[in-house]
PDB file of C-alpha atoms in Angstrom:
ATOM      1  CA  MET A   1     -16.656  20.197  51.690  1.00 52.00           C
ATOM      2  CA  LYS A   2     -15.360  17.101  49.897  1.00 50.00           C
ATOM      3  CA  GLU A   3     -17.521  17.964  46.901  1.00 55.00           C
ATOM      4  CA  LEU A   4     -15.930  21.426  46.738  1.00 48.00           C
ATOM      5  CA  LYS A   5     -12.457  19.825  46.736  1.00 49.00           C
ATOM      6  CA  TYR A   6     -13.435  17.553  43.826  1.00 47.00           C
ATOM      7  CA  ILE A   7     -14.855  20.472  41.891  1.00 46.00           C
ATOM      8  CA  LEU A   8     -11.667  22.518  42.421  1.00 43.00           C
ATOM      9  CA  LEU A   9      -9.542  19.517  41.433  1.00 43.00           C
ATOM     10  CA  ALA A  10     -11.591  19.053  38.269  1.00 47.00           C
ATOM     11  CA  LEU A  11     -11.210  22.743  37.396  1.00 45.00           C
ATOM     12  CA  ILE A  12      -7.432  22.457  37.770  1.00 46.00           C
ATOM     13  CA  LEU A  13      -7.051  19.166  35.860  1.00 43.00           C
ATOM     14  CA  PHE A  14      -9.467  19.837  32.992  1.00 43.00           C
ATOM     15  CA  PRO A  15      -7.299  22.474  31.241  1.00 43.00           C
ATOM     16  CA  LEU A  16      -4.225  20.250  31.734  1.00 40.00           C
ATOM     17  CA  MET A  17      -6.008  17.417  29.899  1.00 43.00           C
ATOM     18  CA  GLY A  18      -6.545  19.755  26.951  1.00 45.00           C
ATOM     19  CA  ILE A  19      -2.832  20.600  26.878  1.00 40.00           C
ATOM     20  CA  VAL A  20      -1.858  16.912  26.917  1.00 40.00           C
ATOM     21  CA  SER A  21      -4.324  16.088  24.146  1.00 41.00           C
ATOM     22  CA  ALA A  22      -3.125  19.047  22.025  1.00 43.00           C
ATOM     23  CA  CYS A  23       0.476  17.911  22.430  1.00 44.00           C
ATOM     24  CA  SER A  24      -0.330  14.352  21.401  1.00 42.00           C
ATOM     25  CA  SER A  25      -2.142  15.516  18.237  1.00 44.00           C
ATOM     26  CA  ASP A  26       0.816  17.759  17.360  1.00 49.00           C
ATOM     27  CA  ASP A  27       3.130  14.788  17.853  1.00 50.00           C
ATOM     28  CA  SER A  28       1.067  12.605  15.510  1.00 51.00           C
ATOM     29  CA  GLU A  29       1.117  15.342  12.867  1.00 56.00           C
ATOM     30  CA  GLU A  30       4.901  15.565  13.171  1.00 62.00           C
ATOM     31  CA  ASP A  31       5.151  11.761  12.969  1.00 82.00           C
ATOM     32  CA  GLU A  32       3.201  11.854   9.701  1.00 90.00           C
ATOM     33  CA  TYR A  33       6.201  13.470   8.017  1.00 93.00           C
ATOM     34  CA  ALA A  34       9.015  12.200  10.257  1.00 94.00           C
ATOM     35  CA  ASN A  35      12.188  11.382   8.293  1.00 96.00           C
ATOM     36  CA  TRP A  36      10.344  12.684   5.246  1.00 98.00           C
ATOM     37  CA  GLN A  37      13.384  13.165   3.014  1.00 98.00           C
ATOM     38  CA  GLU A  38      14.750   9.697   3.802  1.00 98.00           C
ATOM     39  CA  ARG A  39      11.349   8.099   3.208  1.00 98.00           C
ATOM     40  CA  ASN A  40      10.976   9.833  -0.143  1.00 98.00           C
ATOM     41  CA  ASP A  41      14.512   8.853  -1.162  1.00 98.00           C
ATOM     42  CA  ALA A  42      13.701   5.219  -0.341  1.00 98.00           C
ATOM     43  CA  VAL A  43      10.546   5.372  -2.482  1.00 98.00           C
ATOM     44  CA  VAL A  44      12.520   6.688  -5.479  1.00 98.00           C
ATOM     45  CA  ASN A  45      14.835   3.691  -5.147  1.00 97.00           C
ATOM     46  CA  GLN A  46      11.780   1.396  -5.185  1.00 98.00           C
ATOM     47  CA  TRP A  47      10.456   3.094  -8.323  1.00 98.00           C
ATOM     48  CA  SER A  48      13.854   2.813  -9.980  1.00 97.00           C
ATOM     49  CA  ASN A  49      13.994  -0.937  -9.323  1.00 97.00           C
ATOM     50  CA  ASN A  50      10.401  -1.594 -10.399  1.00 97.00           C
ATOM     51  CA  SER A  51      10.562  -3.142 -13.879  1.00 97.00           C
ATOM     52  CA  ALA A  52       6.815  -2.583 -14.343  1.00 97.00           C
ATOM     53  CA  LEU A  53       7.376   1.189 -14.478  1.00 98.00           C
ATOM     54  CA  ARG A  54       8.641   2.883 -17.619  1.00 97.00           C
ATOM     55  CA  LYS A  55      11.662   5.145 -17.000  1.00 97.00           C
ATOM     56  CA  ILE A  56      11.825   8.462 -18.843  1.00 98.00           C
ATOM     57  CA  LYS A  57      14.788  10.762 -18.346  1.00 98.00           C
ATOM     58  CA  CYS A  58      13.925  14.367 -17.507  1.00 98.00           C
ATOM     59  CA  TYR A  59      14.242  16.696 -20.484  1.00 97.00           C
ATOM     60  CA  THR A  60      16.565  18.976 -18.447  1.00 96.00           C
ATOM     61  CA  LYS A  61      19.144  16.196 -17.925  1.00 96.00           C
ATOM     62  CA  ASP A  62      21.981  15.115 -20.191  1.00 93.00           C
ATOM     63  CA  GLN A  63      20.430  12.506 -22.467  1.00 93.00           C
ATOM     64  CA  THR A  64      23.803  10.965 -23.409  1.00 93.00           C
ATOM     65  CA  THR A  65      24.616   9.645 -19.923  1.00 91.00           C
ATOM     66  CA  GLY A  66      22.905   7.173 -17.613  1.00 89.00           C
ATOM     67  CA  GLY A  67      22.289   9.590 -14.752  1.00 90.00           C
ATOM     68  CA  THR A  68      20.907   8.739 -11.324  1.00 96.00           C
ATOM     69  CA  SER A  69      17.494   7.482 -10.242  1.00 97.00           C
ATOM     70  CA  ASN A  70      16.558  11.104  -9.459  1.00 97.00           C
ATOM     71  CA  ASP A  71      17.010  12.088 -13.120  1.00 97.00           C
ATOM     72  CA  TYR A  72      14.004  10.038 -14.234  1.00 98.00           C
ATOM     73  CA  ILE A  73      10.252   9.987 -13.925  1.00 98.00           C
ATOM     74  CA  TYR A  74       8.591   6.586 -13.562  1.00 98.00           C
ATOM     75  CA  VAL A  75       5.422   5.943 -15.527  1.00 98.00           C
ATOM     76  CA  GLU A  76       2.574   3.480 -15.222  1.00 98.00           C
ATOM     77  CA  VAL A  77       0.394   3.579 -18.348  1.00 98.00           C
ATOM     78  CA  LEU A  78      -3.246   3.463 -17.243  1.00 98.00           C
ATOM     79  CA  GLU A  79      -4.725   3.991 -20.695  1.00 97.00           C
ATOM     80  CA  GLU A  80      -3.183   4.343 -24.143  1.00 97.00           C
ATOM     81  CA  GLY A  81      -4.437   6.971 -26.540  1.00 95.00           C
ATOM     82  CA  THR A  82      -4.512   6.810 -30.310  1.00 87.00           C
ATOM     83  CA  GLY A  83      -2.474   9.889 -31.151  1.00 82.00           C
ATOM     84  CA  THR A  84       1.077   9.863 -32.476  1.00 90.00           C
ATOM     85  CA  GLU A  85       2.212  13.441 -31.731  1.00 95.00           C
ATOM     86  CA  SER A  86       3.300  14.809 -28.348  1.00 97.00           C
ATOM     87  CA  PRO A  87       3.106  18.346 -26.956  1.00 98.00           C
ATOM     88  CA  LEU A  88       6.157  20.566 -27.390  1.00 98.00           C
ATOM     89  CA  PHE A  89       7.607  22.664 -24.558  1.00 98.00           C
ATOM     90  CA  THR A  90       5.826  25.786 -25.859  1.00 97.00           C
ATOM     91  CA  ASP A  91       2.463  24.128 -26.540  1.00 97.00           C
ATOM     92  CA  SER A  92      -0.704  24.489 -24.506  1.00 97.00           C
ATOM     93  CA  VAL A  93      -2.430  21.364 -23.210  1.00 97.00           C
ATOM     94  CA  TRP A  94      -5.840  20.305 -21.962  1.00 96.00           C
ATOM     95  CA  VAL A  95      -5.403  17.827 -19.141  1.00 97.00           C
ATOM     96  CA  ALA A  96      -7.196  16.329 -16.188  1.00 97.00           C
ATOM     97  CA  TYR A  97      -4.984  15.502 -13.223  1.00 98.00           C
ATOM     98  CA  ARG A  98      -4.782  14.387  -9.608  1.00 98.00           C
ATOM     99  CA  GLY A  99      -1.651  14.974  -7.522  1.00 98.00           C
ATOM    100  CA  ARG A 100      -0.757  12.962  -4.414  1.00 98.00           C
ATOM    101  CA  LEU A 101       2.128  12.497  -2.015  1.00 98.00           C
ATOM    102  CA  ILE A 102       3.602   9.112  -1.100  1.00 98.00           C
ATOM    103  CA  PRO A 103       1.469   7.020   1.300  1.00 96.00           C
ATOM    104  CA  THR A 104       1.517   7.854   5.016  1.00 95.00           C
ATOM    105  CA  THR A 105      -0.276   6.482   8.055  1.00 93.00           C
ATOM    106  CA  SER A 106      -3.226   8.865   7.758  1.00 95.00           C
ATOM    107  CA  TYR A 107      -3.298   8.740   3.940  1.00 96.00           C
ATOM    108  CA  PRO A 108      -2.582   5.158   2.804  1.00 96.00           C
ATOM    109  CA  ASP A 109      -3.210   6.143  -0.839  1.00 95.00           C
ATOM    110  CA  GLY A 110      -1.215   9.365  -0.482  1.00 97.00           C
ATOM    111  CA  TYR A 111      -2.497  12.801   0.487  1.00 97.00           C
ATOM    112  CA  VAL A 112      -4.260  14.457  -2.479  1.00 97.00           C
ATOM    113  CA  PHE A 113      -2.888  18.005  -2.653  1.00 97.00           C
ATOM    114  CA  ASP A 114      -4.526  19.055  -5.925  1.00 97.00           C
ATOM    115  CA  GLN A 115      -6.945  17.663  -8.503  1.00 97.00           C
ATOM    116  CA  SER A 116      -9.118  18.749 -11.403  1.00 95.00           C
ATOM    117  CA  TYR A 117     -11.674  15.981 -10.898  1.00 95.00           C
ATOM    118  CA  SER A 118     -13.139  14.062  -7.973  1.00 93.00           C
ATOM    119  CA  GLY A 119     -14.029  10.413  -7.590  1.00 94.00           C
ATOM    120  CA  ASP A 120     -13.050   7.903 -10.240  1.00 95.00           C
ATOM    121  CA  PHE A 121     -11.670   9.300 -13.481  1.00 96.00           C
ATOM    122  CA  SER A 122     -14.009   9.582 -16.462  1.00 95.00           C
ATOM    123  CA  TRP A 123     -13.195  11.229 -19.800  1.00 94.00           C
ATOM    124  CA  ARG A 124     -16.828  12.414 -19.999  1.00 91.00           C
ATOM    125  CA  THR A 125     -17.062  14.123 -16.625  1.00 91.00           C
ATOM    126  CA  ALA A 126     -13.504  15.131 -15.630  1.00 92.00           C
ATOM    127  CA  ASP A 127     -12.822  18.869 -15.657  1.00 91.00           C
ATOM    128  CA  MET A 128     -10.051  19.710 -18.103  1.00 93.00           C
ATOM    129  CA  THR A 129      -7.475  22.339 -17.198  1.00 95.00           C
ATOM    130  CA  GLN A 130      -5.337  24.367 -19.592  1.00 95.00           C
ATOM    131  CA  PHE A 131      -1.588  24.620 -18.976  1.00 95.00           C
ATOM    132  CA  CYS A 132       1.473  25.669 -20.924  1.00 97.00           C
ATOM    133  CA  THR A 133       3.610  22.517 -21.140  1.00 97.00           C
ATOM    134  CA  GLY A 134       6.801  24.272 -20.051  1.00 97.00           C
ATOM    135  CA  ALA A 135       5.249  26.168 -17.117  1.00 97.00           C
ATOM    136  CA  LEU A 136       5.082  23.150 -14.789  1.00 97.00           C
ATOM    137  CA  VAL A 137       7.594  21.309 -12.604  1.00 97.00           C
ATOM    138  CA  SER A 138      10.140  19.569 -14.805  1.00 98.00           C
ATOM    139  CA  GLY A 139       8.854  16.067 -14.020  1.00 98.00           C
ATOM    140  CA  PHE A 140       5.303  16.956 -15.100  1.00 98.00           C
ATOM    141  CA  THR A 141       6.593  18.713 -18.241  1.00 98.00           C
ATOM    142  CA  THR A 142       8.728  15.675 -19.094  1.00 98.00           C
ATOM    143  CA  ALA A 143       5.653  13.437 -18.930  1.00 98.00           C
ATOM    144  CA  LEU A 144       3.529  15.721 -21.112  1.00 98.00           C
ATOM    145  CA  MET A 145       6.242  15.928 -23.776  1.00 98.00           C
ATOM    146  CA  GLN A 146       6.093  12.109 -24.104  1.00 98.00           C
ATOM    147  CA  MET A 147       2.321  11.649 -23.976  1.00 98.00           C
ATOM    148  CA  HIS A 148      -0.128  11.391 -26.876  1.00 97.00           C
ATOM    149  CA  ARG A 149      -3.751  12.506 -27.121  1.00 96.00           C
ATOM    150  CA  GLY A 150      -5.892  10.110 -25.127  1.00 96.00           C
ATOM    151  CA  ASP A 151      -3.048   8.851 -22.924  1.00 97.00           C
ATOM    152  CA  ARG A 152      -3.677   8.526 -19.211  1.00 98.00           C
ATOM    153  CA  TRP A 153      -0.592   7.946 -17.085  1.00 98.00           C
ATOM    154  CA  ARG A 154       0.320   7.646 -13.421  1.00 98.00           C
ATOM    155  CA  VAL A 155       3.581   9.568 -13.201  1.00 98.00           C
ATOM    156  CA  HIS A 156       5.955   9.145 -10.236  1.00 98.00           C
ATOM    157  CA  ILE A 157       8.170  12.217  -9.881  1.00 98.00           C
ATOM    158  CA  PRO A 158      11.189  12.357  -7.531  1.00 98.00           C
ATOM    159  CA  TYR A 159      11.235  15.539  -5.471  1.00 98.00           C
ATOM    160  CA  HIS A 160      14.367  16.630  -7.363  1.00 98.00           C
ATOM    161  CA  LEU A 161      12.135  17.037 -10.450  1.00 98.00           C
ATOM    162  CA  GLY A 162       9.285  18.556  -8.436  1.00 98.00           C
ATOM    163  CA  TYR A 163       9.610  21.270  -5.789  1.00 97.00           C
ATOM    164  CA  GLY A 164      12.908  20.004  -4.354  1.00 97.00           C
ATOM    165  CA  SER A 165      13.553  20.928  -0.729  1.00 96.00           C
ATOM    166  CA  SER A 166      11.012  23.775  -0.805  1.00 95.00           C
ATOM    167  CA  SER A 167       7.517  23.565   0.637  1.00 95.00           C
ATOM    168  CA  LYS A 168       4.671  24.528  -1.676  1.00 94.00           C
ATOM    169  CA  SER A 169       1.266  25.204  -0.120  1.00 92.00           C
ATOM    170  CA  SER A 170       0.285  21.867   1.496  1.00 93.00           C
ATOM    171  CA  ILE A 171       3.275  20.021  -0.017  1.00 97.00           C
ATOM    172  CA  PRO A 172       6.194  19.625   2.425  1.00 97.00           C
ATOM    173  CA  GLY A 173       9.755  20.001   1.161  1.00 97.00           C
ATOM    174  CA  TYR A 174      11.406  16.810  -0.172  1.00 98.00           C
ATOM    175  CA  SER A 175       8.060  15.443  -1.382  1.00 98.00           C
ATOM    176  CA  ASN A 176       7.905  13.044  -4.300  1.00 98.00           C
ATOM    177  CA  LEU A 177       4.838  13.742  -6.432  1.00 98.00           C
ATOM    178  CA  ILE A 178       2.505  11.160  -7.928  1.00 98.00           C
ATOM    179  CA  PHE A 179       0.264  12.492 -10.677  1.00 98.00           C
ATOM    180  CA  ASP A 180      -2.527  10.817 -12.595  1.00 98.00           C
ATOM    181  CA  ILE A 181      -2.511  12.750 -15.880  1.00 98.00           C
ATOM    182  CA  ALA A 182      -4.990  12.435 -18.753  1.00 98.00           C
ATOM    183  CA  LEU A 183      -4.051  14.332 -21.924  1.00 97.00           C
ATOM    184  CA  LEU A 184      -7.123  15.257 -23.958  1.00 95.00           C
ATOM    185  CA  ASP A 185      -5.621  17.668 -26.480  1.00 95.00           C
ATOM    186  CA  PHE A 186      -2.863  20.201 -27.182  1.00 96.00           C
ATOM    187  CA  TRP A 187      -2.118  22.985 -29.648  1.00 95.00           C
ATOM    188  CA  HIS A 188       0.824  25.106 -30.797  1.00 93.00           C
ATOM    189  CA  PRO A 189       1.323  28.830 -30.094  1.00 93.00           C
ATOM    190  CA  GLY A 190      -0.691  30.950 -32.515  1.00 88.00           C
ATOM    191  CA  GLU A 191      -3.188  28.172 -33.209  1.00 87.00           C
ATOM    192  CA  THR A 192      -6.810  28.574 -32.191  1.00 83.00           C
ATOM    193  CA  ARG A 193      -7.644  26.581 -29.123  1.00 78.00           C
ATOM    194  CA  PRO A 194      -9.710  23.549 -30.169  1.00 74.00           C
ATOM    195  CA  GLU A 195     -13.354  23.501 -29.170  1.00 73.00           C
ATOM    196  CA  PHE A 196     -13.665  21.425 -26.013  1.00 65.00           C
ATOM    197  CA  LYS A 197     -15.402  18.126 -26.569  1.00 65.00           C
ATOM    198  CA  ALA A 198     -15.507  15.530 -23.831  1.00 60.00           C
ATOM    199  CA  ARG A 199     -14.075  12.260 -25.068  1.00 63.00           C
ATOM    200  CA  GLN A 200     -16.480   9.343 -25.070  1.00 59.00           C
ATOM    201  CA  GLU A 201     -15.323   6.288 -23.175  1.00 61.00           C
TER     202      GLU A 201
END
């Protein structure tokens, strides 16, 4: 009889344990992005005060005034190319890229929401993607319009120059974007797209 009581008790408690565990995992997921806007704002302030990062004002902002920290992208040059020209707004580009969010508990290097290559970057093996320079978020476009062939940059983009308060696929609203961008080549409208040749390292 006692065994029957234990079995009944187990049958009652087992589903409750599942509910508790589901709630705790939901809580941890919510905690991942708790105070997300405030955390992203704080990170932009850190970028703005980091003298090791190059500040470039967004092309959509008034270039004659100082602006705010949200008017700039913040660039770390990972590799310098040899070119002297930069893509224009209407040009097409061949790039390799990896996009991340700011670091969180589960993703200390930042959640990777999109990428055209996996593992460590290599000019020989990275998949190149074609974009129109002006068809991207303004922070990404700003970076491309300053880059030269062979440049590889880590670009820190405030959410104001990304998707703003809107969510986009796996990117929550108010998300700063961190892109590693490698510019292989670009061409003007009406020009024949160059034959793809992987750059040798």
